[in-house]
PDB file of C-alpha atoms and ligand atoms in Angstrom:
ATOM      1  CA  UNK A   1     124.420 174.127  75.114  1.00 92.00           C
ATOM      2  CA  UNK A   2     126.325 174.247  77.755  1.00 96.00           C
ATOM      3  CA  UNK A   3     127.892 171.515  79.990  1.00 97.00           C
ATOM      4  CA  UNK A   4     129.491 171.306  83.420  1.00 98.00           C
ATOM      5  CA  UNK A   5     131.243 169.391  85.052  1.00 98.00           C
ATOM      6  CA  UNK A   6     131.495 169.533  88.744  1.00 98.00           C
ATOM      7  CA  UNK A   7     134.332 167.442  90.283  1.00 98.00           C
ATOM      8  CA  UNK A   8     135.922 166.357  93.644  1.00 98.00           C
ATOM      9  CA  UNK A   9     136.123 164.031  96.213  1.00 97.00           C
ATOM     10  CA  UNK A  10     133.584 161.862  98.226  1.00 96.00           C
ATOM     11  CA  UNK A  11     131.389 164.559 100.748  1.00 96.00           C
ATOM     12  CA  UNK A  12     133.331 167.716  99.079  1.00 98.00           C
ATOM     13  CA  UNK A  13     129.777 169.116  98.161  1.00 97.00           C
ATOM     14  CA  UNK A  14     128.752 168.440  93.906  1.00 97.00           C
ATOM     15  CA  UNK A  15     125.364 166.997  95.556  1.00 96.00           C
ATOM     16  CA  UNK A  16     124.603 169.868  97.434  1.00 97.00           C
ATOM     17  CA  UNK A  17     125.674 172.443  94.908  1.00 98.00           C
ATOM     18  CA  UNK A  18     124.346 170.849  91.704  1.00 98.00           C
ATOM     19  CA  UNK A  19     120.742 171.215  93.374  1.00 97.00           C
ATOM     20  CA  UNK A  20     121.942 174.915  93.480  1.00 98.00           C
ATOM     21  CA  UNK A  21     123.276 175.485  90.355  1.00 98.00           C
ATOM     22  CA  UNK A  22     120.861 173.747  88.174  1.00 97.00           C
ATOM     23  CA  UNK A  23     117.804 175.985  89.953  1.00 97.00           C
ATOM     24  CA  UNK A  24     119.532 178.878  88.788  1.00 97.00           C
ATOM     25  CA  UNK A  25     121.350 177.661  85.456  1.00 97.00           C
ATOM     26  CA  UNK A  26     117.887 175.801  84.042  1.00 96.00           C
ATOM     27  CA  UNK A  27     120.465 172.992  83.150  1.00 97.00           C
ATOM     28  CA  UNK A  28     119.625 168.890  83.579  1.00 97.00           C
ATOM     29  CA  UNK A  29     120.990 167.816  86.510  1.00 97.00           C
ATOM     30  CA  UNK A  30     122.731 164.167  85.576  1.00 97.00           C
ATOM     31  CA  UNK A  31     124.183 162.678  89.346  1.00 97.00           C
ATOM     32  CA  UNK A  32     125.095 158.908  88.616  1.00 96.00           C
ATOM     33  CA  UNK A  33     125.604 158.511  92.532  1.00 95.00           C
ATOM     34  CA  UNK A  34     121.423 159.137  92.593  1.00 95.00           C
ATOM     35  CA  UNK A  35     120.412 157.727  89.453  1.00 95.00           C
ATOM     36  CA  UNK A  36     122.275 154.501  91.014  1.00 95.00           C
ATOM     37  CA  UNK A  37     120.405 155.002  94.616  1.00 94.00           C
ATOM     38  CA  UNK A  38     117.405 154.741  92.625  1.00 94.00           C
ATOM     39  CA  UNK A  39     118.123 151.715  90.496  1.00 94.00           C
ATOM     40  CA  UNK A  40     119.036 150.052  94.469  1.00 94.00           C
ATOM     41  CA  UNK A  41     115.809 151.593  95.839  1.00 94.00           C
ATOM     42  CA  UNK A  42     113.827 150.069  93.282  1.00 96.00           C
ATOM     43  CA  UNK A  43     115.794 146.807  94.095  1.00 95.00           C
ATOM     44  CA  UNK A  44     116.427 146.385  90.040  1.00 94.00           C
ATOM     45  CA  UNK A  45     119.297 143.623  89.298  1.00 92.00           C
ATOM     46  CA  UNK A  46     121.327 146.900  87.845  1.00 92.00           C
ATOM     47  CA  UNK A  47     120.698 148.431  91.772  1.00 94.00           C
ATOM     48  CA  UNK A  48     121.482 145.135  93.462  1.00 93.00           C
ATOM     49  CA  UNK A  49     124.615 144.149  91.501  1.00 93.00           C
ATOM     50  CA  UNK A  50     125.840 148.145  91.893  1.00 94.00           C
ATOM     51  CA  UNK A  51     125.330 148.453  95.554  1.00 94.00           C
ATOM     52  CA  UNK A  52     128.001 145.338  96.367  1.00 94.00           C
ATOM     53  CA  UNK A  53     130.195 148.014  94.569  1.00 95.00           C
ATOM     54  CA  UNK A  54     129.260 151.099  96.330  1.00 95.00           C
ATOM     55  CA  UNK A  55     129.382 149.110  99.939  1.00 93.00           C
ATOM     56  CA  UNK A  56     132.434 148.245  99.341  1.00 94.00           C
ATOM     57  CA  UNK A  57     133.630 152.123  98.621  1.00 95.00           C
ATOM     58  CA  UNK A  58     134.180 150.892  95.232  1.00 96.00           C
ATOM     59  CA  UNK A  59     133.442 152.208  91.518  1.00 97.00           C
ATOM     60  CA  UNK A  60     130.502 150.658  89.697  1.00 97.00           C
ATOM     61  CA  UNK A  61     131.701 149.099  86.446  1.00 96.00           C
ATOM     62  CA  UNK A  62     131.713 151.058  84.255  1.00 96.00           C
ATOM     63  CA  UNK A  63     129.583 150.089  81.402  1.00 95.00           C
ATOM     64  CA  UNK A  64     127.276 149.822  83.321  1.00 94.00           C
ATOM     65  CA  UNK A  65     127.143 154.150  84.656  1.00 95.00           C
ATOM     66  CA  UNK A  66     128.361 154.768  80.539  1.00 95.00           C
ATOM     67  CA  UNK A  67     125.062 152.919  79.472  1.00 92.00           C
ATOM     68  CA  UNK A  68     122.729 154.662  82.268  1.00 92.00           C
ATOM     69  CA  UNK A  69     124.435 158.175  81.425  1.00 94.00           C
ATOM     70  CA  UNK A  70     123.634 157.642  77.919  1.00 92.00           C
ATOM     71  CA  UNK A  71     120.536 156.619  78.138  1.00 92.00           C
ATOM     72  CA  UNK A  72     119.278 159.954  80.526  1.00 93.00           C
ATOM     73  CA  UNK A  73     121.497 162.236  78.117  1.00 93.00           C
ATOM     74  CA  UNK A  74     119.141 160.481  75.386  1.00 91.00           C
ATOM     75  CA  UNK A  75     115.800 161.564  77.319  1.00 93.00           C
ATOM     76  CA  UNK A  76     116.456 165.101  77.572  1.00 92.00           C
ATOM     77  CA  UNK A  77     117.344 166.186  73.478  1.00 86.00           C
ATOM     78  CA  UNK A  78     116.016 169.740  74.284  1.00 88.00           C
ATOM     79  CA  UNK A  79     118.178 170.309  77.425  1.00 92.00           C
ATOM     80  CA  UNK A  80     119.844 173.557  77.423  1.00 94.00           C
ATOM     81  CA  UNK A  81     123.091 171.796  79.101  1.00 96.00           C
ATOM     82  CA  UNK A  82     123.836 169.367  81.268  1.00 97.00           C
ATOM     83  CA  UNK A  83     125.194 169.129  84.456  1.00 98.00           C
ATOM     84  CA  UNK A  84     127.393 166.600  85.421  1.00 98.00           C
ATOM     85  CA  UNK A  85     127.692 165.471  89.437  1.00 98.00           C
ATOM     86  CA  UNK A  86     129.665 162.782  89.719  1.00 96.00           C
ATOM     87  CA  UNK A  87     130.378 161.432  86.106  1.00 97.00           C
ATOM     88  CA  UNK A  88     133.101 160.926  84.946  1.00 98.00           C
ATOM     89  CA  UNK A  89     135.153 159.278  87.049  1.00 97.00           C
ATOM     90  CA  UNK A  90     137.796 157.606  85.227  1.00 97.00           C
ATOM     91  CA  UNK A  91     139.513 157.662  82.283  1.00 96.00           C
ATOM     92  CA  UNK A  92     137.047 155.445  80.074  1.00 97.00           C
ATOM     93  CA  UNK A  93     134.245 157.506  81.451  1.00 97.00           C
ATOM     94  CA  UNK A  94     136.286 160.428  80.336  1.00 97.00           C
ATOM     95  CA  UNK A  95     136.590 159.542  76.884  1.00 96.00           C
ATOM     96  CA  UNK A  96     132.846 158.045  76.603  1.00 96.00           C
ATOM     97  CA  UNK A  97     131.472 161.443  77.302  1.00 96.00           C
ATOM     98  CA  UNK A  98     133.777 162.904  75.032  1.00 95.00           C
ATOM     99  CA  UNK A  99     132.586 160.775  72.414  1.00 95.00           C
ATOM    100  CA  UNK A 100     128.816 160.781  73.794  1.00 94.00           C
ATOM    101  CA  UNK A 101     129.047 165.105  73.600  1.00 94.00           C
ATOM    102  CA  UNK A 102     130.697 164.840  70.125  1.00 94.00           C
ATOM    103  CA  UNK A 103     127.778 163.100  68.941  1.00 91.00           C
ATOM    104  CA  UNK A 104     125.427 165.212  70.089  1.00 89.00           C
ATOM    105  CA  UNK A 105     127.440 167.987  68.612  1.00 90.00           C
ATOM    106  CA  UNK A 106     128.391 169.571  71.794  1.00 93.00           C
ATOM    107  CA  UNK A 107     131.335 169.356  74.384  1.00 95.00           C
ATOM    108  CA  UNK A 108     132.322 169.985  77.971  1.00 97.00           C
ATOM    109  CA  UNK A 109     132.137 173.918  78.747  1.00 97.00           C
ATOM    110  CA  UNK A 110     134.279 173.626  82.065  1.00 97.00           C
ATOM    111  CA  UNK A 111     134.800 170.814  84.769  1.00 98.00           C
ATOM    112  CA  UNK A 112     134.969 172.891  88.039  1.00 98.00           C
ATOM    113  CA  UNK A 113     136.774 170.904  90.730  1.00 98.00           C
ATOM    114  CA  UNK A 114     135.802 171.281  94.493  1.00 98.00           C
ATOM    115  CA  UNK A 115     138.826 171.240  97.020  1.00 98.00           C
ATOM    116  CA  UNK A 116     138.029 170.056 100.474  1.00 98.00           C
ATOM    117  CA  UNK A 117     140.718 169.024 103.034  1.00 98.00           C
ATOM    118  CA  UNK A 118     140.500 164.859 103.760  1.00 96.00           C
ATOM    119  CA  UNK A 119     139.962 165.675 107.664  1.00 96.00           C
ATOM    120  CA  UNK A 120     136.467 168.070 106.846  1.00 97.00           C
ATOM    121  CA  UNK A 121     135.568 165.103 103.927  1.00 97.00           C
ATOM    122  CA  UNK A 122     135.692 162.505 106.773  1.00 96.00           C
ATOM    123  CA  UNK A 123     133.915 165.229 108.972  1.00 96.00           C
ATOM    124  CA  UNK A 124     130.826 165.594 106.627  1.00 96.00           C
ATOM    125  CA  UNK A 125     130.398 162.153 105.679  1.00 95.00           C
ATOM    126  CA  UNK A 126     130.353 160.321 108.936  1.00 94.00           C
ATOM    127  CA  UNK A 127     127.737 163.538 110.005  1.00 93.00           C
ATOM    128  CA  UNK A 128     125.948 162.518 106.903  1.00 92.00           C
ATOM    129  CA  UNK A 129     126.143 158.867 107.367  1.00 91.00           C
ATOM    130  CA  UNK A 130     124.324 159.274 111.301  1.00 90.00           C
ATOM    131  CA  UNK A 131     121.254 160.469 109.375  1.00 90.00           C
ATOM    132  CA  UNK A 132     120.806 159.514 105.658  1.00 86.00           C
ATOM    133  CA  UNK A 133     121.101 155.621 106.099  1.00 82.00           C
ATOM    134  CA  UNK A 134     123.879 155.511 103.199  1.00 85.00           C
ATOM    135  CA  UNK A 135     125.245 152.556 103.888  1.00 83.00           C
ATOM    136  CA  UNK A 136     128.882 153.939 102.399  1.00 86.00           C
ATOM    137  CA  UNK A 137     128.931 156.385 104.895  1.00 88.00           C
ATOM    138  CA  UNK A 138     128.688 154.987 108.174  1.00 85.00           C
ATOM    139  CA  UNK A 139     132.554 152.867 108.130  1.00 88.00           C
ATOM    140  CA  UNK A 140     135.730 154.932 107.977  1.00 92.00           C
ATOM    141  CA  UNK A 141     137.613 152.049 106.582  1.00 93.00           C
ATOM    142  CA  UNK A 142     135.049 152.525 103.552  1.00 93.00           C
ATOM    143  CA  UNK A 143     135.165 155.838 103.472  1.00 95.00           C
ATOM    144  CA  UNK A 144     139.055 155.756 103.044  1.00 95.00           C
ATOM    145  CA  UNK A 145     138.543 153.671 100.534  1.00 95.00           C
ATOM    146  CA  UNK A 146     136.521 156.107  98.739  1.00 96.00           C
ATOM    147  CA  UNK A 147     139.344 158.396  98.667  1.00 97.00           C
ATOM    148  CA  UNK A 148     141.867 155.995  97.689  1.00 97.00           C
ATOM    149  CA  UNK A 149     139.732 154.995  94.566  1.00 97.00           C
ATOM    150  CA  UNK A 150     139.284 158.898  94.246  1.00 97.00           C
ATOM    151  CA  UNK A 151     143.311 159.293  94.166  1.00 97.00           C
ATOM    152  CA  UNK A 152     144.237 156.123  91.948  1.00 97.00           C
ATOM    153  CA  UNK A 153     140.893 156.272  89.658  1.00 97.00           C
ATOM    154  CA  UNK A 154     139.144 159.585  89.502  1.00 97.00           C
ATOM    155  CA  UNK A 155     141.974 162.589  90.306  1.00 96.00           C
ATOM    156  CA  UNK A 156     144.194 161.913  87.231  1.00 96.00           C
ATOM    157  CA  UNK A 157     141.171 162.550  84.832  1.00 96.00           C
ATOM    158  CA  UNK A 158     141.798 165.812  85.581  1.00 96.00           C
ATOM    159  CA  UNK A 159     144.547 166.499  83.655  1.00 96.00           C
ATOM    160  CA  UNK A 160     142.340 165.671  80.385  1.00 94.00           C
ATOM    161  CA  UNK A 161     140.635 169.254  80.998  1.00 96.00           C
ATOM    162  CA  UNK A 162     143.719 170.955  81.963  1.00 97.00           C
ATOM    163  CA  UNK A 163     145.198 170.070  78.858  1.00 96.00           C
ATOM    164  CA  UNK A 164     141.977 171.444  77.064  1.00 94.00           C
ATOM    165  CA  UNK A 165     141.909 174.475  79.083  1.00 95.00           C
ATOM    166  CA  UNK A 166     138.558 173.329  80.600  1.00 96.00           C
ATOM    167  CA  UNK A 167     140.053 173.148  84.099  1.00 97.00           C
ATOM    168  CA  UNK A 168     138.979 175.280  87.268  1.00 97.00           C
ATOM    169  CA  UNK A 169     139.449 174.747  90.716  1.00 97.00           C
ATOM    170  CA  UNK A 170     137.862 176.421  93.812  1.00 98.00           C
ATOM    171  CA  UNK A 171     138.051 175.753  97.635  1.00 98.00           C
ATOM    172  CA  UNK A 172     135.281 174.111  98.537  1.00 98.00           C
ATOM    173  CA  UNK A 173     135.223 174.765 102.781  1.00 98.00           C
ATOM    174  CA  UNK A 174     132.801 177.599 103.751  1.00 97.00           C
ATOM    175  CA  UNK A 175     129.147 178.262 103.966  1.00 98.00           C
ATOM    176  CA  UNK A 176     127.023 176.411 100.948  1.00 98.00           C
ATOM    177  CA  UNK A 177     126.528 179.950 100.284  1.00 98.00           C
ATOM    178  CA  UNK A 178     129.729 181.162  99.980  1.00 98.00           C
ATOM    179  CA  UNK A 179     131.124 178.392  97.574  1.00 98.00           C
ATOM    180  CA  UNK A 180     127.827 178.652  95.550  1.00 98.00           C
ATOM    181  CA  UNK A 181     128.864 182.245  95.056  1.00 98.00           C
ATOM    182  CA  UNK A 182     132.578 181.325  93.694  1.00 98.00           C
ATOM    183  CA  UNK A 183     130.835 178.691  91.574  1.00 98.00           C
ATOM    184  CA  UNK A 184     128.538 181.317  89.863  1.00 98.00           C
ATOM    185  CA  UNK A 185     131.368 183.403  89.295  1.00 98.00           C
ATOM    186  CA  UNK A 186     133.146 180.773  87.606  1.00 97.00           C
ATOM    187  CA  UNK A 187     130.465 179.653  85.559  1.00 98.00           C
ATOM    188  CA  UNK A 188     129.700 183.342  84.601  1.00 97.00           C
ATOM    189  CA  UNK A 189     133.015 184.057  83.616  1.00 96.00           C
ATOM    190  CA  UNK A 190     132.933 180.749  81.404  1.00 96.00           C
ATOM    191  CA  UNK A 191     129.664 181.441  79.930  1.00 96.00           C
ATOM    192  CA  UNK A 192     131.221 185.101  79.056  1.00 95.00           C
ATOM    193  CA  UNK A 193     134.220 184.011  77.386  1.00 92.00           C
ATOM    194  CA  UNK A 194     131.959 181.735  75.256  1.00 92.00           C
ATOM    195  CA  UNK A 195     129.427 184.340  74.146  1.00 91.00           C
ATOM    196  CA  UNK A 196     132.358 186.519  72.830  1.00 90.00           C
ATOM    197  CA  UNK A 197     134.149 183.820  70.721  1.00 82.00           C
TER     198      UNK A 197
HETATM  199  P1  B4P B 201     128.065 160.113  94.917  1.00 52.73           P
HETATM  200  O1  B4P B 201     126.618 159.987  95.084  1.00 52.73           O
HETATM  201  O2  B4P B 201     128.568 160.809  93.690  1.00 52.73           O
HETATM  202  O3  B4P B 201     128.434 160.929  96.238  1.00 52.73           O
HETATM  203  P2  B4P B 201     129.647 161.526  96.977  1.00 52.73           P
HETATM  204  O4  B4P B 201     130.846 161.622  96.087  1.00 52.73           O
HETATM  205  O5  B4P B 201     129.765 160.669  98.219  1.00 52.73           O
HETATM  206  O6  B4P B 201     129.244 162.958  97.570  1.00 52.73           O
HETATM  207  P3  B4P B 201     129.090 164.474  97.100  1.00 52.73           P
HETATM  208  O7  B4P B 201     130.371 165.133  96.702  1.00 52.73           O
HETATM  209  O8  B4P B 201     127.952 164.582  96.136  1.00 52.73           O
HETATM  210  O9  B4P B 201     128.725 165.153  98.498  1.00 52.73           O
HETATM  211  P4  B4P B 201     127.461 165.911  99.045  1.00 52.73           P
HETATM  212  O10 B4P B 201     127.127 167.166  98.345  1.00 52.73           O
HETATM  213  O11 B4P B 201     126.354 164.925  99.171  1.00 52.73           O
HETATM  214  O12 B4P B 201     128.786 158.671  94.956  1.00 52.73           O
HETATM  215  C1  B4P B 201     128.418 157.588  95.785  1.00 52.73           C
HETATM  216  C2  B4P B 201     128.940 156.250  95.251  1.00 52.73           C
HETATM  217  O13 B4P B 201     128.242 155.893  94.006  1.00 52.73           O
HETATM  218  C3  B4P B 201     130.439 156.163  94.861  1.00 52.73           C
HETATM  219  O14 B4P B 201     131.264 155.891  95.951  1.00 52.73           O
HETATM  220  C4  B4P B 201     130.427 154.999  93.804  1.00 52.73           C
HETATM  221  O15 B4P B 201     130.426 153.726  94.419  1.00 52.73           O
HETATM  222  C5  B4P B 201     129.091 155.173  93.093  1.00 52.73           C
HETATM  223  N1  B4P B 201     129.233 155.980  91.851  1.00 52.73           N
HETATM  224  C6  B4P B 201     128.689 157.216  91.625  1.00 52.73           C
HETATM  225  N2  B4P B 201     129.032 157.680  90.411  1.00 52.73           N
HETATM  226  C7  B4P B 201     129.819 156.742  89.831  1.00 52.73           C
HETATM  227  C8  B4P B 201     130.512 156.655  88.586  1.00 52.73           C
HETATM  228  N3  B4P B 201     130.479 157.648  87.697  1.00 52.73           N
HETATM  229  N4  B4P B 201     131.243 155.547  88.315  1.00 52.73           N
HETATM  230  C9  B4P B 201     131.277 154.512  89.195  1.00 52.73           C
HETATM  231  N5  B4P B 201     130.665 154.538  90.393  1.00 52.73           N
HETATM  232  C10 B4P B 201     129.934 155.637  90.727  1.00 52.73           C
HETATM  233  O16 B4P B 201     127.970 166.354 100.497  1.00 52.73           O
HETATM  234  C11 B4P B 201     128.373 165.436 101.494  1.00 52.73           C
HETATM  235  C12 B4P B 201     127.941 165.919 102.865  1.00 52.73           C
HETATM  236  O17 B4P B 201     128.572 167.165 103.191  1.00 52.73           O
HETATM  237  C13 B4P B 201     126.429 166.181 102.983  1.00 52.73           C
HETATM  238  O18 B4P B 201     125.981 165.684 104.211  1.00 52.73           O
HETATM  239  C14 B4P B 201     126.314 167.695 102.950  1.00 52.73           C
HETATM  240  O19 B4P B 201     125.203 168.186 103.661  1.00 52.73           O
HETATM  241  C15 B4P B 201     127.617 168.144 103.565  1.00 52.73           C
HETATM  242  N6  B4P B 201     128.093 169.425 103.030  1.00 52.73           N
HETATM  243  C16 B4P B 201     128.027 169.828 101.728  1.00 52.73           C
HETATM  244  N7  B4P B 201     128.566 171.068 101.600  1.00 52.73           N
HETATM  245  C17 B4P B 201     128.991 171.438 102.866  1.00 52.73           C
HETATM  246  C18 B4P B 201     129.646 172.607 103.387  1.00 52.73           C
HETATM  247  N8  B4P B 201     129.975 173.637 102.614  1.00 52.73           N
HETATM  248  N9  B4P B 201     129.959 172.613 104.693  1.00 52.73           N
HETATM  249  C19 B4P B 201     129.641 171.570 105.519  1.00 52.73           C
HETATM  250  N10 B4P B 201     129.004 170.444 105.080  1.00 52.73           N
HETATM  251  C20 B4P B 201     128.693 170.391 103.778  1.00 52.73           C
END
C-alpha cells in the first residue's frame, strides 16, 4: 500500500490536488473537511454539532473525525493506498493514524506539505467563499482563525514525519498544473525509493 499525506494550510490547495492525484495514483481519496460537509448536508446530529465548530474556524473534536476516519479506512480493505486531505491535524490525530495504519499493517509513505504565502491563502478563500456558499469562507476574522488553529494545532505535527524521514515540502503558488507536476515528482521519487528497499 501506499499512503499520503498531503498537508498545509486552509485554501493552500490538498482539495484541489487530491482530486488530481488520486485520478492518476488509483488511491482512496479520504478528505475529512468533505466527509464532514456531507454529514452537515445531510443535517445528521454528527453534521449539526460539527458545523458550530467549523463556523467558528475551529477544529472538530476530535473523536469524533478519529471515529469517521476509521470507519471509511474500514470500508475500503482492498484499497491500494490511501490518500489523506486534511487528516491529521493534531497531535492525537497523529498518533491515531499511526496506530490505525499499524493495524492494518501499513504506515504513512510520505506527508507532502503545501507552502502558500498567508496573503494568496486569504486571496483564494475569500474568491472561494463569493461562490461555494462555505460558510467558513466568507469572514476574514474566521478565516484568521483558521490559520491561527493551523499554527498552534496542526503545523507542529509536522515534526512527527520529519523525525521519521517522511517529510517533504513544496511551494504550493503556481498553476494547478504546475504544482501537480512537483507533486508527481515527489510521489515518484517516494514510490522509487520504496520499490528498491
Ligand atoms: P478542509 O475541507 O480540509 O479545507 P481547507 O483546509 O479550507 O482547504 P484546502 O487546502 O483543501 O483548499 P482547496 O484545495 O479547496 O477544512 C474545512 C474545515 O473542516 C476546517 O476548518 C475544520 O473546521 C474542519 N475539519 C476538516 N478536517 C478536520 C480534522 N481532521 N480535524 C478537525 N476538524 C477538521 O483550495 C482553496 C481555494 O483555492 C479553492 O477555491 C481553489 O480553487 C483555489 N486554488 C487551489 N489551488 C490554487 C492555485 N494553484 N492557484 C489559485 N487558486 C487555487
Amino acid at each position: 500500500m501506499f499512503n499520503l499525506i498531503l498537508f498545509g494550510p486552509p485554501g493552500s490547495g490538498k482539495g484541489t490536488q487530491s482530486e488530481k492525484l488520486v485520478e492518476k495514483y488509483g488511491l482512496i481519496h479520504l478528505s475529512t473537511g468533505n466527509l464532514l460537509r456531507e454529514e452537515i448536508a445531510n443535517k445528521t446530529p454528527l453534521g449539526l454539532e460539527a458545523k458550530n465548530f467549523m463556523d467558528k474556524g475551529q477544529l472538530v473534536p476530535d473523536e469524533v473525525v478519529i471515529c469517521m476516519i476509521d470507519n471509511s479506512v474500514d470500508r475500503h480493505k482492498e484499497a491500494p493506498g490511501f490518500l489523506f486531505d486534511g487528516f491529521p491535524r493534531t497531535a492525537a490525530q497523529a498518533d491515531a493514524l499511526d496506530k490505525l495504519l499499524s493495524l492494518k499493517k501499513t504506515e504513512i509513505a510520505v506527508l507532502i506539505a503545501l507552502e502558500v504565502s498567508e496573503e494568496e491563502l486569504m486571496r483564494r478563500l475569500i474568491s472561494r467563499g463569493r461562490t461555494s456558499g462555505r460558510s467558513d469562507d466568507v469572514n476574514e476574522t474566521v478565516i484568521h482563525q483558521r490559520f491561527a488553529v493551523y499554527k498552534n494545532e496542526t503545523a507542529p505535527i509536522a515534526e512527527h514525519y520529519k523525525k521519521l524521514r517522511k517529510f517533504q515540502s513544496i511551494k504550493g503558488e503556481g498553476t494547478v498544473e504546475e504544482i501537480f507536476n512537483s507533486l508527481c515528482q515527489t510521489i515518484d521519487k517516494r514510490m522509487k525509493s520504496l520499490a528498491s528497499q
